[in-house]
PDB file of C-alpha atoms in Angstrom:
ATOM      1  CA  MET A 932     138.518 144.521 129.586  1.00 54.00           C
ATOM      2  CA  SER A 933     140.399 141.275 129.573  1.00 52.00           C
ATOM      3  CA  LYS A 934     141.202 139.402 126.410  1.00 49.00           C
ATOM      4  CA  SER A 935     138.911 136.499 127.397  1.00 50.00           C
ATOM      5  CA  ALA A 936     135.981 138.878 127.947  1.00 50.00           C
ATOM      6  CA  ARG A 937     136.479 140.464 124.543  1.00 50.00           C
ATOM      7  CA  ASN A 938     136.392 137.027 122.923  1.00 49.00           C
ATOM      8  CA  ARG A 939     133.124 136.138 124.702  1.00 52.00           C
ATOM      9  CA  ASN A 940     131.510 139.402 123.498  1.00 50.00           C
ATOM     10  CA  ALA A 941     132.616 138.720 119.927  1.00 48.00           C
ATOM     11  CA  ARG A 942     131.044 135.273 119.998  1.00 52.00           C
ATOM     12  CA  ASN A 943     127.787 136.641 121.386  1.00 51.00           C
ATOM     13  CA  THR A 944     127.368 139.159 118.533  1.00 50.00           C
ATOM     14  CA  ASN A 945     127.034 136.286 116.041  1.00 50.00           C
ATOM     15  CA  PRO A 946     125.430 133.441 117.965  1.00 47.00           C
ATOM     16  CA  ARG A 947     124.446 131.507 114.784  1.00 50.00           C
ATOM     17  CA  GLY A 948     127.938 131.586 113.306  1.00 48.00           C
ATOM     18  CA  LYS A 949     129.459 133.643 110.509  1.00 49.00           C
ATOM     19  CA  ASN A 950     127.582 131.719 107.792  1.00 51.00           C
ATOM     20  CA  ALA A 951     124.123 132.232 109.286  1.00 50.00           C
ATOM     21  CA  ARG A 952     121.397 133.801 107.101  1.00 52.00           C
ATOM     22  CA  PRO A 953     118.328 135.861 108.090  1.00 50.00           C
ATOM     23  CA  LYS A 954     115.307 133.773 109.042  1.00 50.00           C
ATOM     24  CA  ASN A 955     113.282 134.936 106.038  1.00 50.00           C
ATOM     25  CA  ALA A 956     115.986 134.147 103.444  1.00 49.00           C
ATOM     26  CA  LEU A 957     115.315 131.443 100.829  1.00 46.00           C
ATOM     27  CA  THR A 958     117.294 128.309 101.434  1.00 49.00           C
ATOM     28  CA  GLU A 959     119.137 126.489  98.682  1.00 51.00           C
ATOM     29  CA  THR A 960     116.739 123.557  98.862  1.00 57.00           C
ATOM     30  CA  GLN A 961     113.583 125.512  98.077  1.00 68.00           C
ATOM     31  CA  VAL A 962     112.120 124.745  94.593  1.00 65.00           C
ATOM     32  CA  PRO A 963     110.065 127.286  92.574  1.00 72.00           C
ATOM     33  CA  TRP A 964     107.148 124.915  92.023  1.00 70.00           C
ATOM     34  CA  GLY A 965     104.863 127.652  90.738  1.00 71.00           C
ATOM     35  CA  THR A 966     107.261 128.550  87.925  1.00 67.00           C
ATOM     36  CA  ILE A 967     107.797 124.908  87.018  1.00 65.00           C
ATOM     37  CA  ALA A 968     104.053 124.242  86.908  1.00 59.00           C
ATOM     38  CA  PHE A 969     103.480 127.310  84.714  1.00 60.00           C
ATOM     39  CA  PHE A 970     106.028 126.314  82.093  1.00 57.00           C
ATOM     40  CA  THR A 971     104.845 122.696  82.191  1.00 61.00           C
ATOM     41  CA  VAL A 972     101.313 123.786  81.349  1.00 55.00           C
ATOM     42  CA  ILE A 973     102.596 126.055  78.570  1.00 65.00           C
ATOM     43  CA  GLY A 974     104.612 123.165  77.121  1.00 52.00           C
ATOM     44  CA  LEU A 975     101.636 120.808  77.165  1.00 53.00           C
ATOM     45  CA  VAL A 976      99.408 123.356  75.467  1.00 44.00           C
ATOM     46  CA  ALA A 977     101.999 123.906  72.740  1.00 48.00           C
ATOM     47  CA  PHE A 978     102.427 120.155  72.245  1.00 44.00           C
ATOM     48  CA  VAL A 979      98.681 119.604  71.871  1.00 38.00           C
ATOM     49  CA  ALA A 980      98.344 122.539  69.470  1.00 41.00           C
ATOM     50  CA  ILE A 981     101.177 121.317  67.254  1.00 44.00           C
ATOM     51  CA  GLY A 982      99.809 117.771  67.244  1.00 43.00           C
ATOM     52  CA  TYR A 983      96.335 118.978  66.345  1.00 44.00           C
ATOM     53  CA  ALA A 984      97.664 121.116  63.492  1.00 43.00           C
ATOM     54  CA  PHE A 985      99.692 118.173  62.183  1.00 44.00           C
ATOM     55  CA  MET A 986      96.709 115.829  62.207  1.00 49.00           C
ATOM     56  CA  GLN A 987      94.522 118.449  60.557  1.00 49.00           C
ATOM     57  CA  SER A 988      97.058 118.889  57.767  1.00 47.00           C
ATOM     58  CA  ARG A 989      97.155 115.138  57.153  1.00 50.00           C
ATOM     59  CA  SER A 990      93.394 114.694  57.276  1.00 50.00           C
ATOM     60  CA  SER A 991      92.980 117.355  54.575  1.00 55.00           C
ATOM     61  CA  ALA A 992      94.741 115.007  52.133  1.00 54.00           C
ATOM     62  CA  ASP A 993      91.330 113.647  51.085  1.00 62.00           C
ATOM     63  CA  GLU A 994      90.684 116.967  49.360  1.00 64.00           C
ATOM     64  CA  SER A 995      94.149 117.548  47.909  1.00 88.00           C
ATOM     65  CA  ILE A 996      94.998 114.183  46.302  1.00 96.00           C
ATOM     66  CA  ALA A 997      93.236 113.977  42.959  1.00 96.00           C
ATOM     67  CA  GLY A 998      91.553 110.662  42.279  1.00 97.00           C
ATOM     68  CA  LEU A 999      91.567 109.488  45.893  1.00 98.00           C
ATOM     69  CA  VAL A1000      88.738 107.077  46.730  1.00 97.00           C
ATOM     70  CA  THR A1001      87.462 106.954  50.319  1.00 97.00           C
ATOM     71  CA  LYS A1002      85.276 104.298  51.904  1.00 96.00           C
ATOM     72  CA  ASP A1003      83.871 104.603  55.428  1.00 95.00           C
ATOM     73  CA  ASP A1004      82.237 102.231  57.915  1.00 95.00           C
ATOM     74  CA  LEU A1005      84.405  99.239  57.041  1.00 98.00           C
ATOM     75  CA  SER A1006      84.050  96.131  59.196  1.00 97.00           C
ATOM     76  CA  ARG A1007      87.018  95.248  61.399  1.00 98.00           C
ATOM     77  CA  ASP A1008      85.908  91.732  62.282  1.00 98.00           C
ATOM     78  CA  HIS A1009      88.373  88.839  62.208  1.00 97.00           C
ATOM     79  CA  VAL A1010      87.495  85.860  60.029  1.00 97.00           C
ATOM     80  CA  THR A1011      89.177  82.596  59.120  1.00 95.00           C
ATOM     81  CA  GLY A1012      87.914  82.119  55.580  1.00 95.00           C
ATOM     82  CA  THR A1013      87.947  83.993  52.303  1.00 97.00           C
ATOM     83  CA  VAL A1014      86.336  87.434  52.154  1.00 98.00           C
ATOM     84  CA  LYS A1015      84.566  88.850  49.102  1.00 97.00           C
ATOM     85  CA  TYR A1016      85.686  92.482  49.052  1.00 98.00           C
ATOM     86  CA  GLU A1017      83.889  95.345  47.344  1.00 94.00           C
ATOM     87  CA  THR A1018      87.077  96.774  45.848  1.00 96.00           C
ATOM     88  CA  ASP A1019      90.016  95.122  44.127  1.00 96.00           C
ATOM     89  CA  PRO A1020      92.482  95.398  45.812  1.00 98.00           C
ATOM     90  CA  PRO A1021      90.582  95.761  49.095  1.00 98.00           C
ATOM     91  CA  MET A1022      91.113  98.807  51.290  1.00 98.00           C
ATOM     92  CA  GLY A1023      89.534  97.515  54.479  1.00 98.00           C
ATOM     93  CA  GLY A1024      86.853  95.269  55.860  1.00 98.00           C
ATOM     94  CA  GLU A1025      86.795  91.860  57.497  1.00 98.00           C
ATOM     95  CA  HIS A1026      90.231  90.271  57.625  1.00 98.00           C
ATOM     96  CA  ASP A1027      92.378  87.455  58.940  1.00 98.00           C
ATOM     97  CA  GLY A1028      93.615  87.517  62.520  1.00 98.00           C
ATOM     98  CA  ALA A1029      97.260  87.600  61.313  1.00 98.00           C
ATOM     99  CA  TRP A1030      98.575  90.673  59.531  1.00 98.00           C
ATOM    100  CA  GLN A1031     101.026  90.592  56.652  1.00 98.00           C
ATOM    101  CA  ASN A1032     104.433  91.828  57.777  1.00 98.00           C
ATOM    102  CA  CYS A1033     104.632  95.371  56.464  1.00 97.00           C
ATOM    103  CA  ASN A1034     107.882  96.833  57.796  1.00 96.00           C
ATOM    104  CA  GLY A1035     109.116  98.031  54.412  1.00 97.00           C
ATOM    105  CA  ARG A1036     108.623  94.635  52.757  1.00 97.00           C
ATOM    106  CA  VAL A1037     108.774  93.912  49.028  1.00 98.00           C
ATOM    107  CA  TYR A1038     107.028  90.627  48.122  1.00 98.00           C
ATOM    108  CA  ASP A1039     107.575  88.960  44.756  1.00 97.00           C
ATOM    109  CA  ALA A1040     104.319  86.982  44.764  1.00 98.00           C
ATOM    110  CA  PRO A1041     100.666  87.926  45.293  1.00 98.00           C
ATOM    111  CA  LEU A1042      99.489  88.196  48.883  1.00 98.00           C
ATOM    112  CA  ARG A1043      96.357  86.896  50.522  1.00 98.00           C
ATOM    113  CA  ASN A1044      93.933  89.820  50.704  1.00 98.00           C
ATOM    114  CA  GLU A1045      92.731  88.946  54.184  1.00 98.00           C
ATOM    115  CA  ASN A1046      96.236  89.279  55.681  1.00 98.00           C
ATOM    116  CA  ALA A1047      97.079  92.427  53.748  1.00 98.00           C
ATOM    117  CA  VAL A1048      93.911  94.168  54.928  1.00 98.00           C
ATOM    118  CA  HIS A1049      94.874  93.509  58.548  1.00 98.00           C
ATOM    119  CA  SER A1050      98.112  95.420  57.877  1.00 98.00           C
ATOM    120  CA  LEU A1051      96.096  98.381  56.616  1.00 98.00           C
ATOM    121  CA  GLU A1052      94.224  98.356  59.921  1.00 98.00           C
ATOM    122  CA  HIS A1053      97.582  98.884  61.655  1.00 98.00           C
ATOM    123  CA  GLY A1054      98.349 101.970  59.558  1.00 98.00           C
ATOM    124  CA  ALA A1055     100.294 100.453  56.665  1.00 98.00           C
ATOM    125  CA  VAL A1056     100.139 101.455  53.009  1.00 98.00           C
ATOM    126  CA  TRP A1057      99.991  98.620  50.496  1.00 98.00           C
ATOM    127  CA  ILE A1058     101.446  99.272  47.044  1.00 98.00           C
ATOM    128  CA  ALA A1059     100.070  96.755  44.569  1.00 98.00           C
ATOM    129  CA  TYR A1060     101.204  96.611  40.955  1.00 98.00           C
ATOM    130  CA  ARG A1061     100.104  94.761  37.850  1.00 98.00           C
ATOM    131  CA  PRO A1062     102.636  92.183  36.636  1.00 98.00           C
ATOM    132  CA  GLY A1063     104.542  93.509  33.640  1.00 97.00           C
ATOM    133  CA  LEU A1064     105.114  96.960  35.142  1.00 98.00           C
ATOM    134  CA  PRO A1065     108.264  98.399  33.491  1.00 98.00           C
ATOM    135  CA  ALA A1066     111.447  97.650  35.416  1.00 97.00           C
ATOM    136  CA  ASP A1067     112.306 101.300  36.105  1.00 98.00           C
ATOM    137  CA  GLN A1068     108.877 101.912  37.645  1.00 98.00           C
ATOM    138  CA  LEU A1069     109.098  98.734  39.674  1.00 98.00           C
ATOM    139  CA  GLU A1070     112.484  99.821  41.027  1.00 97.00           C
ATOM    140  CA  ALA A1071     111.154 103.281  41.897  1.00 97.00           C
ATOM    141  CA  LEU A1072     108.347 101.748  43.948  1.00 98.00           C
ATOM    142  CA  GLN A1073     110.694  99.278  45.642  1.00 98.00           C
ATOM    143  CA  THR A1074     112.946 102.156  46.703  1.00 97.00           C
ATOM    144  CA  ARG A1075     110.040 103.946  48.352  1.00 96.00           C
ATOM    145  CA  VAL A1076     108.908 100.832  50.200  1.00 98.00           C
ATOM    146  CA  THR A1077     112.301  99.651  51.463  1.00 96.00           C
ATOM    147  CA  GLY A1078     112.949 103.131  52.838  1.00 88.00           C
ATOM    148  CA  THR A1079     109.583 103.519  54.585  1.00 94.00           C
ATOM    149  CA  ASP A1080     108.344 101.526  57.550  1.00 96.00           C
ATOM    150  CA  TYR A1081     104.657 100.565  57.588  1.00 98.00           C
ATOM    151  CA  THR A1082     104.640  99.948  53.833  1.00 98.00           C
ATOM    152  CA  PHE A1083     104.631  96.792  51.763  1.00 98.00           C
ATOM    153  CA  MET A1084     104.448  95.951  48.086  1.00 98.00           C
ATOM    154  CA  SER A1085     103.321  92.998  45.994  1.00 98.00           C
ATOM    155  CA  PRO A1086     102.140  92.028  42.493  1.00 98.00           C
ATOM    156  CA  TYR A1087      98.374  91.930  42.004  1.00 98.00           C
ATOM    157  CA  PRO A1088      97.420  90.069  38.797  1.00 98.00           C
ATOM    158  CA  SER A1089      93.765  91.204  38.623  1.00 97.00           C
ATOM    159  CA  LEU A1090      94.564  94.895  39.062  1.00 98.00           C
ATOM    160  CA  ASP A1091      92.735  97.122  36.557  1.00 97.00           C
ATOM    161  CA  ALA A1092      95.447  99.809  36.673  1.00 98.00           C
ATOM    162  CA  PRO A1093      99.249  99.609  36.636  1.00 98.00           C
ATOM    163  CA  ILE A1094      99.538 100.678  40.304  1.00 98.00           C
ATOM    164  CA  ALA A1095      97.198 100.864  43.278  1.00 98.00           C
ATOM    165  CA  LEU A1096      98.013 102.411  46.662  1.00 98.00           C
ATOM    166  CA  SER A1097      95.757 101.360  49.518  1.00 98.00           C
ATOM    167  CA  ALA A1098      95.423 102.427  53.150  1.00 98.00           C
ATOM    168  CA  TRP A1099      92.506 101.687  55.475  1.00 98.00           C
ATOM    169  CA  GLY A1100      89.499 103.219  53.704  1.00 98.00           C
ATOM    170  CA  LYS A1101      91.703 105.039  51.169  1.00 98.00           C
ATOM    171  CA  GLN A1102      92.785 104.050  47.662  1.00 98.00           C
ATOM    172  CA  LEU A1103      94.481 105.664  44.702  1.00 98.00           C
ATOM    173  CA  LYS A1104      95.082 104.043  41.307  1.00 98.00           C
ATOM    174  CA  LEU A1105      97.849 105.381  39.093  1.00 98.00           C
ATOM    175  CA  GLN A1106      99.339 104.879  35.667  1.00 98.00           C
ATOM    176  CA  ASP A1107     102.964 105.669  36.465  1.00 98.00           C
ATOM    177  CA  ALA A1108     105.303 105.299  39.460  1.00 98.00           C
ATOM    178  CA  ALA A1109     106.714 108.767  38.733  1.00 97.00           C
ATOM    179  CA  ASP A1110     103.371 110.349  39.587  1.00 98.00           C
ATOM    180  CA  PRO A1111     103.946 112.749  42.518  1.00 97.00           C
ATOM    181  CA  ARG A1112     100.757 111.476  44.124  1.00 98.00           C
ATOM    182  CA  VAL A1113     102.670 108.353  45.186  1.00 98.00           C
ATOM    183  CA  ASP A1114     104.638 110.408  47.702  1.00 97.00           C
ATOM    184  CA  GLU A1115     101.586 112.459  48.645  1.00 97.00           C
ATOM    185  CA  PHE A1116      99.682 109.293  49.490  1.00 98.00           C
ATOM    186  CA  LEU A1117     102.549 107.898  51.568  1.00 97.00           C
ATOM    187  CA  ARG A1118     102.961 111.154  53.500  1.00 97.00           C
ATOM    188  CA  ALA A1119      99.255 111.338  54.201  1.00 97.00           C
ATOM    189  CA  PHE A1120      98.439 107.753  55.119  1.00 98.00           C
ATOM    190  CA  VAL A1121     101.461 105.864  56.454  1.00 98.00           C
ATOM    191  CA  LYS A1122     100.298 105.599  60.093  1.00 97.00           C
ATOM    192  CA  GLY A1123      97.892 108.395  59.179  1.00 97.00           C
ATOM    193  CA  PRO A1124      94.697 109.625  60.854  1.00 97.00           C
ATOM    194  CA  GLN A1125      92.647 106.894  59.115  1.00 97.00           C
ATOM    195  CA  THR A1126      94.449 104.169  61.111  1.00 98.00           C
ATOM    196  CA  PRO A1127      91.951 102.169  63.230  1.00 98.00           C
ATOM    197  CA  GLU A1128      94.688 100.702  65.460  1.00 97.00           C
ATOM    198  CA  PRO A1129      97.469 103.298  65.856  1.00 96.00           C
ATOM    199  CA  GLY A1130     100.601 101.872  67.433  1.00 96.00           C
ATOM    200  CA  ALA A1131      99.859  98.294  66.377  1.00 98.00           C
ATOM    201  CA  PRO A1132     102.920  96.395  65.051  1.00 97.00           C
ATOM    202  CA  CYS A1133     103.822  95.827  61.417  1.00 96.00           C
ATOM    203  CA  ASP A1134     106.037  92.775  61.903  1.00 96.00           C
ATOM    204  CA  GLY A1135     106.005  89.545  63.879  1.00 97.00           C
ATOM    205  CA  ALA A1136     103.131  87.938  61.957  1.00 97.00           C
ATOM    206  CA  LYS A1137     102.856  86.486  58.433  1.00 97.00           C
ATOM    207  CA  ASP A1138     106.192  86.778  56.674  1.00 96.00           C
ATOM    208  CA  THR A1139     105.471  84.931  53.401  1.00 96.00           C
ATOM    209  CA  PRO A1140     102.979  85.502  50.560  1.00 95.00           C
TER     210      PRO A1140
END
C-alpha cells in the first residue's frame, strides 16, 4: 500500500477529529438545573425557618420582660393638631405626618408627642427620662442610643418614673438606667415584630425638638 493510501485510511478511522467525543457524552455547556433547583429550594426553606424562629423569639418578649405594658388596636391616622393620648408618654395612636428623626438621636429638649409617635410606627424605641436623672444614668442611656439606630432619647418633664422606654404598643417604666431590662427592651423592639411600618425610614423628617 502506498504512503498516500495509508494516510487516507488513517483519516477515515477518525472522521470527527482526534478531539471528538461520543454522541451521548455531556458537553461542557450543559448545566445541572435539577441540582441547582434542589439546593435553591433547600436554601429558601432554611431561610424561612430561621426567620420564623427569630421572630418568634422576639415576639415572646412580652412574656419575659417584667413590667412590660402592651396596648393593641392603636390608631395610625395622621393628624395636624394636638392629640390627647391615653398614656404618658404615648406608645402609639394618631400622630403627625412627619416623624421625629430617630437614627440614634439624643435630644436635649422635650419633643412633640405627635412626631415621636410617628417614629414608633417606623420601629423606633423612644427613651424618655425625667429631668434631674443622675448624670451617670443619663450618660449610660445616651451611650445606648448613640450606638443603636432606630432609637432616640429626650427629657419628658411630666414623666411619673425616672425612665420610660416606648415602642409601638409597648412601654416599660424603670427606676434605674442600669436595669438589664433596658437592653432587653431594645433587643426585643428596635425594628421589632410590633412595627406597623417595617422598613420605613428613621431620618429625613423633623430634626429639632
